[in-house]
Amino acid sequence: MQGSKDIKAVALISSDGLMLHSNISDINPDKVAALSAAVLGLAKKSASEMNFGGLNEVQIRGEDATYIILSIGVKKLLTLIVSSQANIGMINILTRETVKSLSEDI
């Protein structure tokens, strides 16, 4: 995924938490994969229990970065770590285009 200097890391992860591909270097990629799958799974369960309908995305905003996890079908997810200064609207446009493209490849 190209187009934003604010995207610090991107990872393609299986729904069971295995790293498939990433450019993560300053954090343990396997830990990011496992945590991403767990966070998305818990968020989906929470949304279901509260009758929110389907859930496809989770964003966690911290002081220094935003952690974004998106579903790609039922078997994969895309995780991004972006700068806290990032234009989240632009990041959302880029990620949705990427998810659509990756979904077509599955």
Short mmCIF file of C-alpha atoms in Angstrom, two decimals:
data_model
loop_
_atom_site.label_atom_id
_atom_site.label_comp_id
_atom_site.label_asym_id
_atom_site.label_seq_id
_atom_site.Cartn_x
_atom_site.Cartn_y
_atom_site.Cartn_z
CA MET A 1 0.00 0.00 0.00
CA GLN A 2 1.49 3.29 -1.07
CA GLY A 3 0.27 6.83 -0.91
CA SER A 4 0.76 8.06 2.61
CA LYS A 5 3.99 8.80 4.44
CA ASP A 6 1.98 8.52 7.66
CA ILE A 7 1.56 4.75 7.25
CA LYS A 8 4.31 3.32 9.46
CA ALA A 9 3.57 -0.39 9.09
CA VAL A 10 1.25 -2.71 7.17
CA ALA A 11 0.62 -6.40 7.73
CA LEU A 12 -1.49 -9.06 6.04
CA ILE A 13 -2.55 -11.58 8.67
CA SER A 14 -4.61 -14.78 8.69
CA SER A 15 -7.79 -14.70 10.78
CA ASP A 16 -6.20 -17.14 13.21
CA GLY A 17 -3.33 -14.74 13.92
CA LEU A 18 -0.52 -15.93 11.67
CA MET A 19 1.60 -13.33 9.88
CA LEU A 20 1.40 -13.70 6.11
CA HIS A 21 3.33 -10.60 5.02
CA SER A 22 4.45 -7.38 6.67
CA ASN A 23 6.90 -4.52 6.64
CA ILE A 24 6.93 -4.31 10.45
CA SER A 25 10.42 -3.92 11.84
CA ASP A 26 10.32 -2.19 15.22
CA ILE A 27 7.67 -4.43 16.83
CA ASN A 28 7.56 -8.23 16.94
CA PRO A 29 5.51 -9.06 13.78
CA ASP A 30 4.19 -12.32 15.22
CA LYS A 31 2.91 -10.49 18.30
CA VAL A 32 1.22 -7.89 16.09
CA ALA A 33 -0.43 -10.70 14.10
CA ALA A 34 -1.72 -12.52 17.17
CA LEU A 35 -2.95 -9.33 18.84
CA SER A 36 -4.63 -8.08 15.67
CA ALA A 37 -6.62 -11.29 15.26
CA ALA A 38 -7.56 -11.31 18.94
CA VAL A 39 -8.65 -7.65 18.99
CA LEU A 40 -10.72 -8.00 15.81
CA GLY A 41 -12.28 -11.23 17.08
CA LEU A 42 -13.25 -9.66 20.40
CA ALA A 43 -14.62 -6.57 18.66
CA LYS A 44 -16.73 -8.75 16.33
CA LYS A 45 -18.06 -10.71 19.32
CA SER A 46 -18.87 -7.47 21.15
CA ALA A 47 -20.64 -6.01 18.12
CA SER A 48 -22.65 -9.20 17.72
CA GLU A 49 -23.66 -9.30 21.40
CA MET A 50 -24.82 -5.68 21.19
CA ASN A 51 -26.70 -6.26 17.91
CA PHE A 52 -24.55 -3.80 15.95
CA GLY A 53 -24.57 -5.98 12.85
CA GLY A 54 -21.40 -6.99 11.04
CA LEU A 55 -18.12 -5.43 12.08
CA ASN A 56 -15.32 -4.98 9.56
CA GLU A 57 -12.92 -2.55 11.19
CA VAL A 58 -11.37 -1.54 14.51
CA GLN A 59 -9.37 1.62 15.16
CA ILE A 60 -7.41 2.23 18.34
CA ARG A 61 -6.06 5.76 18.67
CA GLY A 62 -3.13 6.30 20.99
CA GLU A 63 -1.04 9.37 21.70
CA ASP A 64 1.69 8.36 19.24
CA ALA A 65 -0.07 6.19 16.67
CA THR A 66 -3.34 4.74 15.44
CA TYR A 67 -3.76 0.97 15.09
CA ILE A 68 -6.24 -0.04 12.37
CA ILE A 69 -7.46 -3.60 11.81
CA LEU A 70 -9.71 -4.46 8.85
CA SER A 71 -11.39 -7.72 7.83
CA ILE A 72 -10.62 -9.09 4.39
CA GLY A 73 -13.31 -11.68 3.89
CA VAL A 74 -13.41 -14.26 6.66
CA LYS A 75 -9.87 -15.63 6.40
CA LYS A 76 -7.60 -12.59 6.42
CA LEU A 77 -7.15 -9.18 7.94
CA LEU A 78 -5.12 -6.09 7.21
CA THR A 79 -3.40 -4.24 10.02
CA LEU A 80 -1.93 -0.76 9.77
CA ILE A 81 -0.01 1.35 12.21
CA VAL A 82 -0.21 5.01 11.25
CA SER A 83 1.13 8.25 12.64
CA SER A 84 -1.03 10.04 15.19
CA GLN A 85 -0.88 13.02 12.80
CA ALA A 86 -2.25 10.98 9.89
CA ASN A 87 -5.27 12.10 7.91
CA ILE A 88 -7.53 9.22 8.94
CA GLY A 89 -10.03 10.03 6.17
CA MET A 90 -7.33 9.57 3.52
CA ILE A 91 -6.05 6.43 5.26
CA ASN A 92 -9.61 5.05 5.23
CA ILE A 93 -9.89 5.68 1.48
CA LEU A 94 -6.56 3.94 0.83
CA THR A 95 -7.36 0.98 3.07
CA ARG A 96 -10.83 0.40 1.65
CA GLU A 97 -9.40 0.35 -1.88
CA THR A 98 -6.73 -2.11 -0.73
CA VAL A 99 -9.21 -4.34 1.10
CA LYS A 100 -11.47 -4.41 -1.96
CA SER A 101 -8.53 -5.38 -4.16
CA LEU A 102 -7.34 -8.07 -1.74
CA SER A 103 -10.89 -9.42 -1.32
CA GLU A 104 -11.11 -9.97 -5.06
CA ASP A 105 -7.88 -11.99 -4.93
CA ILE A 106 -9.21 -14.40 -2.29
#
